[in-house]
Coordinates of C-alpha atoms and ligand atoms in Angstrom, one line a residue:
M827 CA -82.7 -29.4 90.1
R828 CA -79.5 -29.3 91.6
I829 CA -77.6 -32.6 91.1
A830 CA -73.9 -33.5 92.6
V831 CA -72.6 -36.4 90.4
A832 CA -69.8 -38.3 92.3
G833 CA -66.8 -39.1 89.6
G834 CA -68.2 -36.6 86.9
T835 CA -65.5 -36.6 84.8
G836 CA -65.1 -40.5 84.5
T837 CA -66.2 -42.5 81.8
V838 CA -69.8 -42.5 82.4
G839 CA -69.3 -39.2 84.5
R840 CA -68.6 -37.1 81.6
H841 CA -72.0 -38.2 79.9
V842 CA -74.0 -37.6 83.2
V843 CA -72.5 -34.6 83.5
A844 CA -73.2 -33.5 79.9
A845 CA -76.8 -34.7 79.8
A846 CA -77.7 -32.9 83.0
E847 CA -76.3 -29.2 81.1
A848 CA -77.9 -29.5 78.7
R849 CA -81.5 -30.4 80.3
G850 CA -80.4 -26.7 82.3
H851 CA -79.9 -28.6 86.2
D852 CA -77.3 -27.3 88.2
V853 CA -74.3 -29.5 88.3
T854 CA -71.8 -29.9 91.2
V855 CA -68.8 -32.2 90.0
L856 CA -67.1 -34.5 92.8
T857 CA -63.5 -35.8 92.1
R858 CA -60.6 -35.9 93.6
R859 CA -58.8 -33.4 91.0
N860 CA -61.9 -31.4 91.6
G861 CA -61.2 -31.3 95.3
H862 CA -63.2 -33.8 96.9
D863 CA -61.9 -37.6 97.9
L864 CA -65.1 -39.4 98.6
E865 CA -63.0 -42.7 100.0
T866 CA -61.3 -40.4 103.2
G867 CA -64.3 -38.3 103.2
A868 CA -61.8 -34.8 102.5
G869 CA -63.8 -31.9 100.7
L870 CA -67.2 -33.1 101.2
A871 CA -68.2 -31.2 104.2
G872 CA -70.7 -28.8 103.0
A873 CA -70.7 -30.1 99.5
L874 CA -74.2 -31.4 99.3
D875 CA -76.0 -28.7 101.0
G876 CA -79.1 -27.9 98.9
I877 CA -78.4 -30.8 96.2
D878 CA -81.6 -32.5 95.2
A879 CA -80.0 -35.9 93.8
V880 CA -76.7 -37.3 94.0
I881 CA -75.4 -39.5 91.3
D882 CA -72.6 -41.8 91.9
V883 CA -70.6 -43.3 89.0
T884 CA -67.5 -43.1 91.2
S885 CA -65.0 -46.1 90.8
V886 CA -61.7 -47.9 91.4
V887 CA -59.5 -50.2 88.7
S888 CA -58.6 -53.3 90.8
L889 CA -59.2 -56.8 90.4
S890 CA -58.8 -57.3 94.3
G891 CA -62.1 -57.7 96.0
R892 CA -60.8 -56.7 99.1
R893 CA -60.0 -53.3 97.6
A894 CA -63.2 -52.8 95.7
R895 CA -65.1 -53.5 98.6
E896 CA -63.1 -51.0 100.6
F897 CA -63.4 -48.6 97.8
F898 CA -67.0 -48.8 97.2
T899 CA -67.8 -49.3 101.1
N900 CA -66.1 -46.1 101.9
V901 CA -67.4 -43.7 99.3
T902 CA -71.0 -45.4 99.6
G903 CA -71.0 -44.8 103.3
N904 CA -69.4 -40.9 103.0
L905 CA -71.7 -39.9 100.4
L906 CA -75.0 -41.6 102.1
R907 CA -73.8 -40.1 105.7
A908 CA -73.1 -36.6 103.9
G909 CA -76.5 -37.0 101.8
A910 CA -78.8 -37.5 104.5
D911 CA -77.3 -34.9 106.7
A912 CA -77.7 -32.9 103.7
G913 CA -81.9 -34.0 103.3
V914 CA -80.7 -35.1 99.4
G915 CA -83.8 -36.6 98.3
H916 CA -82.5 -39.2 96.0
H917 CA -79.2 -41.1 95.6
V918 CA -79.0 -43.2 92.1
A919 CA -76.0 -45.6 92.3
L920 CA -74.7 -47.0 89.0
S921 CA -74.5 -51.1 89.6
I922 CA -73.4 -53.9 86.9
V923 CA -76.0 -56.0 85.4
G924 CA -76.0 -60.0 86.8
I925 CA -73.3 -60.0 89.9
D926 CA -75.7 -61.5 91.8
G927 CA -73.9 -63.9 93.9
I928 CA -70.4 -62.9 92.0
D929 CA -68.6 -61.6 95.5
D930 CA -65.0 -61.4 93.7
G931 CA -62.8 -58.6 92.1
H932 CA -64.6 -55.5 91.1
Y933 CA -68.1 -57.0 91.4
A934 CA -67.3 -57.9 95.4
G935 CA -67.5 -54.0 95.7
K936 CA -70.4 -53.1 93.6
L937 CA -72.4 -55.6 95.9
A938 CA -71.5 -53.9 99.2
Q939 CA -72.3 -50.8 97.5
E940 CA -75.9 -51.6 96.5
R941 CA -76.3 -53.1 99.8
L942 CA -75.2 -50.2 101.9
V943 CA -77.4 -48.1 99.6
E944 CA -80.4 -50.0 99.9
G945 CA -79.7 -49.8 103.7
G946 CA -79.4 -46.3 103.7
T947 CA -82.0 -43.5 105.0
V948 CA -81.6 -41.4 101.9
P949 CA -83.7 -42.1 99.1
H950 CA -82.2 -44.5 96.1
T951 CA -82.6 -45.9 92.9
I952 CA -80.1 -48.5 92.0
Q953 CA -79.5 -48.3 88.4
R954 CA -77.8 -51.4 87.1
A955 CA -75.7 -51.0 83.3
T956 CA -74.0 -54.1 81.3
Q957 CA -70.3 -53.1 80.1
F958 CA -69.5 -49.9 78.1
L959 CA -68.6 -49.7 74.8
E960 CA -65.9 -48.3 76.4
F961 CA -64.9 -51.7 78.2
A962 CA -62.6 -53.0 75.6
A963 CA -60.4 -50.2 75.2
Q964 CA -60.5 -49.7 79.3
V965 CA -59.6 -53.3 79.5
A966 CA -57.2 -53.4 76.5
E967 CA -55.4 -50.4 78.5
Q968 CA -54.5 -52.8 81.7
T969 CA -53.8 -56.0 79.7
T970 CA -51.3 -54.8 76.9
F971 CA -48.0 -56.4 77.2
G972 CA -45.8 -54.9 74.0
P973 CA -47.5 -55.9 70.8
L974 CA -49.6 -58.6 72.6
T975 CA -52.8 -57.8 74.6
V976 CA -54.2 -60.6 76.7
I977 CA -58.0 -60.2 76.7
P978 CA -60.6 -62.3 79.1
K979 CA -63.0 -64.3 77.4
A980 CA -66.2 -62.2 78.1
L981 CA -69.6 -62.6 76.5
M982 CA -71.1 -59.7 76.4
R983 CA -74.4 -56.9 75.7
P984 CA -72.4 -53.8 75.7
V985 CA -74.0 -50.5 75.9
A986 CA -72.9 -47.1 74.9
A987 CA -71.6 -45.2 78.2
R988 CA -73.1 -42.2 76.6
E989 CA -76.8 -44.2 76.8
V990 CA -76.0 -45.2 80.4
G991 CA -75.3 -41.1 81.4
A992 CA -78.7 -40.2 79.5
R993 CA -80.5 -43.2 81.5
L994 CA -78.9 -42.1 84.8
L995 CA -80.0 -38.4 84.6
E996 CA -83.7 -39.5 83.8
V997 CA -83.7 -41.9 86.7
A998 CA -82.4 -38.7 89.1
E999 CA -85.3 -36.9 87.7
G1000 CA -87.8 -39.5 88.5
E1001 CA -89.2 -40.2 91.8
P1002 CA -86.7 -42.7 93.8
V1003 CA -87.7 -46.7 93.1
G1004 CA -86.5 -47.8 96.4
G1005 CA -84.4 -50.8 95.0
R1006 CA -83.5 -51.1 91.8
A1007 CA -85.1 -49.7 88.3
R1008 CA -84.7 -52.0 84.9
D1009 CA -81.6 -53.0 84.1
L1010 CA -80.2 -50.9 80.9
A1011 CA -78.5 -53.3 78.4
G1012 CA -76.9 -52.5 74.8
P1013 CA -78.6 -53.4 71.2
R1014 CA -76.2 -56.6 70.5
D1015 CA -74.3 -59.6 71.9
E1016 CA -70.7 -59.3 71.5
R1017 CA -67.4 -61.3 72.2
L1018 CA -65.0 -59.3 74.3
A1019 CA -61.7 -59.8 71.9
D1020 CA -64.1 -59.8 68.9
L1021 CA -64.1 -55.6 70.2
V1022 CA -60.9 -54.7 70.5
R1023 CA -59.6 -56.4 67.5
R1024 CA -62.3 -54.5 65.6
M1025 CA -61.0 -51.2 66.9
Y1026 CA -57.7 -52.1 66.5
A1027 CA -58.4 -52.6 63.0
F1028 CA -60.3 -49.7 63.0
D1029 CA -57.8 -47.4 65.0
G1030 CA -54.6 -48.7 62.7
V1031 CA -53.3 -50.2 66.1
R1032 CA -51.1 -53.7 64.8
R1033 CA -51.5 -55.7 67.8
G1034 CA -52.2 -59.6 68.5
V1035 CA -55.3 -60.1 71.1
L1036 CA -55.1 -63.7 72.9
E1037 CA -58.4 -64.9 74.4
V1038 CA -57.9 -66.3 77.6
R1039 CA -60.3 -67.4 80.6
F1040 CA -59.5 -65.3 83.6
P1041 CA -59.7 -67.6 87.2
R1042 CA -62.2 -67.3 89.9
P1043 CA -66.1 -66.0 89.6
F1044 CA -65.2 -63.0 88.2
G1045 CA -63.7 -64.5 85.0
K1046 CA -66.2 -66.9 85.4
S1047 CA -69.2 -65.2 85.0
L1048 CA -67.4 -63.1 82.4
A1049 CA -66.8 -66.5 80.2
T1050 CA -70.5 -67.8 80.5
G1051 CA -72.6 -64.8 79.7
V1052 CA -74.5 -64.2 82.9
V1053 CA -73.1 -60.6 83.1
R1054 CA -75.3 -59.6 79.5
G1055 CA -78.6 -60.0 81.7
G1056 CA -82.0 -61.1 80.9
D1057 CA -84.4 -60.3 78.2
D1058 CA -86.5 -57.7 80.0
A1059 CA -83.9 -54.9 80.5
L1060 CA -84.2 -51.7 78.4
R1061 CA -81.8 -51.5 75.7
G1062 CA -79.5 -49.0 74.3
R1063 CA -79.7 -48.8 70.2
I1064 CA -75.8 -47.5 69.6
T1065 CA -73.8 -50.6 68.6
F1066 CA -70.1 -51.2 68.7
D1067 CA -69.3 -50.5 65.1
E1068 CA -71.2 -47.2 65.2
W1069 CA -69.7 -45.7 68.1
L1070 CA -66.2 -46.3 66.7
R1071 CA -67.2 -44.0 63.9
S1072 CA -68.3 -41.3 66.7
P1073 CA -66.5 -38.4 68.8
D1074 CA -67.2 -41.0 71.6
H1075 CA -64.6 -42.7 70.5
V1076 CA -60.9 -42.1 71.6
P1077 CA -58.5 -43.5 68.7
V1078 CA -55.9 -46.9 70.7
R1079 CA -52.6 -45.0 70.0
P1080 CA -49.1 -47.4 69.9
R1081 CA -48.2 -47.7 73.7
R1082 CA -45.1 -45.9 73.5
E1083 CA -47.0 -42.5 72.0
G1084 CA -49.2 -43.5 75.0
T1085 CA -53.0 -43.6 75.4
R1086 CA -55.7 -41.1 76.3
H1087 CA -58.7 -43.9 77.4
A1088 CA -59.6 -43.0 81.0
V1089 CA -58.4 -46.4 83.1
A1090 CA -61.3 -48.0 84.9
P1091 CA -62.4 -51.8 85.8
Ligands
LIG2276 N1 -66.6 -49.6 82.8 C1 -67.4 -50.6 82.9 O1 -68.0 -51.1 81.6 C2 -69.5 -50.6 83.5 C3 -70.5 -50.7 83.4 C4 -71.2 -51.3 84.2 C5 -71.0 -50.1 84.9 N2 -70.0 -49.5 85.7 C6 -70.2 -48.8 86.9 O2 -70.1 -47.4 86.4 C7 -69.2 -47.0 87.5 C8 -68.2 -45.9 86.6 O3 -67.1 -46.4 85.9 P1 -66.6 -45.7 85.0 O4 -66.3 -46.5 83.8 O5 -66.9 -44.2 84.1 O6 -65.4 -45.1 85.8 P2 -63.8 -44.3 85.6 O7 -63.8 -43.5 83.9 O8 -62.5 -45.2 86.3 O9 -64.2 -42.9 86.3 C9 -64.0 -43.1 87.8 C10 -64.4 -41.3 88.3 O10 -64.4 -41.6 90.0 C11 -63.2 -40.7 90.4 N3 -62.8 -41.0 91.8 C12 -61.8 -41.9 91.7 N4 -61.9 -42.0 93.1 C13 -62.4 -41.2 93.4 C14 -62.6 -40.7 95.1 N5 -61.2 -41.2 95.5 N6 -62.9 -39.3 95.3 C15 -63.9 -38.8 94.5 N7 -63.5 -39.3 93.1 C16 -63.5 -40.3 92.6 C17 -62.6 -40.3 89.3 O11 -61.8 -39.1 88.9 P3 -60.5 -38.7 90.1 O12 -59.6 -39.8 89.3 O13 -60.3 -37.5 89.6 O14 -60.8 -38.6 91.4 C18 -63.7 -40.4 87.8 O15 -63.9 -39.3 87.5 C19 -68.3 -47.6 88.5 O16 -68.9 -48.0 89.4 C20 -68.9 -49.0 87.9 O17 -68.4 -50.0 88.3 C21 -69.0 -49.2 84.8

């Protein structure tokens, strides 16, 4: 198949690309660094010609619902228009488990994205996943102030981005569902602050971790654990501690030396 991966250099995108290449697909990566700004549409003309499936794993880093809505609306609108023009047979969008009714922060953008995909003319599947195991590093990267990292109270069931990538490819290879596929969640319930503490201990980083309740519906959804989803989800197998010991974990380095983590929501 010819598969376009929008956001193919990101935390999950790189796993989608690796999985697709390993199975012999012809992969096109659409990112700004590769000359395609999907928010403005620059560089998109002709990029989907001959493409069988688009997998959208783009993202924006912002706590603002307005900005998230704007980003996901623009990117999804551009991808769907270009996909319809090019006759793309399957649009696969990655969304987040448990976000129904939480029209706030990053989730406001994801809900807008889901609505556009569902209302579009390109045959589609929406795959929701829980937070990635990588989420601990993604959050800590943005909430570290000197010797302290402030972490939202969050009860999660995190899943490896590697397993999400493999699942997205499996979905793209199959027939469009015309709605949501079964949710994908991780193997265990975890508390985000504990994950960050374990990651710092593993990486030898001496930094305090303060857990606080984040405000607004977004913060509340993390604290109540509604984003863990239900018992009927598909379950990944890789645990956080296995992931820490794997090459997928990029060690956190002291801030003065910089970090190598991708920054994401
Ligand atoms: N992180 C989680 O725990 C989690 C859990 C479940 C679902 N999700 C969803 O998974 C998706 C991917 O998240 P992630 O954490 O993998 O994101 P990420 O690491 O921040 O990667 C984002 C990707 O999008 C690309 N991108 C950003 N703006 C773009 C633009 N204007 N045009 C083209 N490409 C653009 C980036 O490349 P350039 O910067 O080069 O453009 C990068 O490849 C998001 O939609 C998120 O909602 C995330």
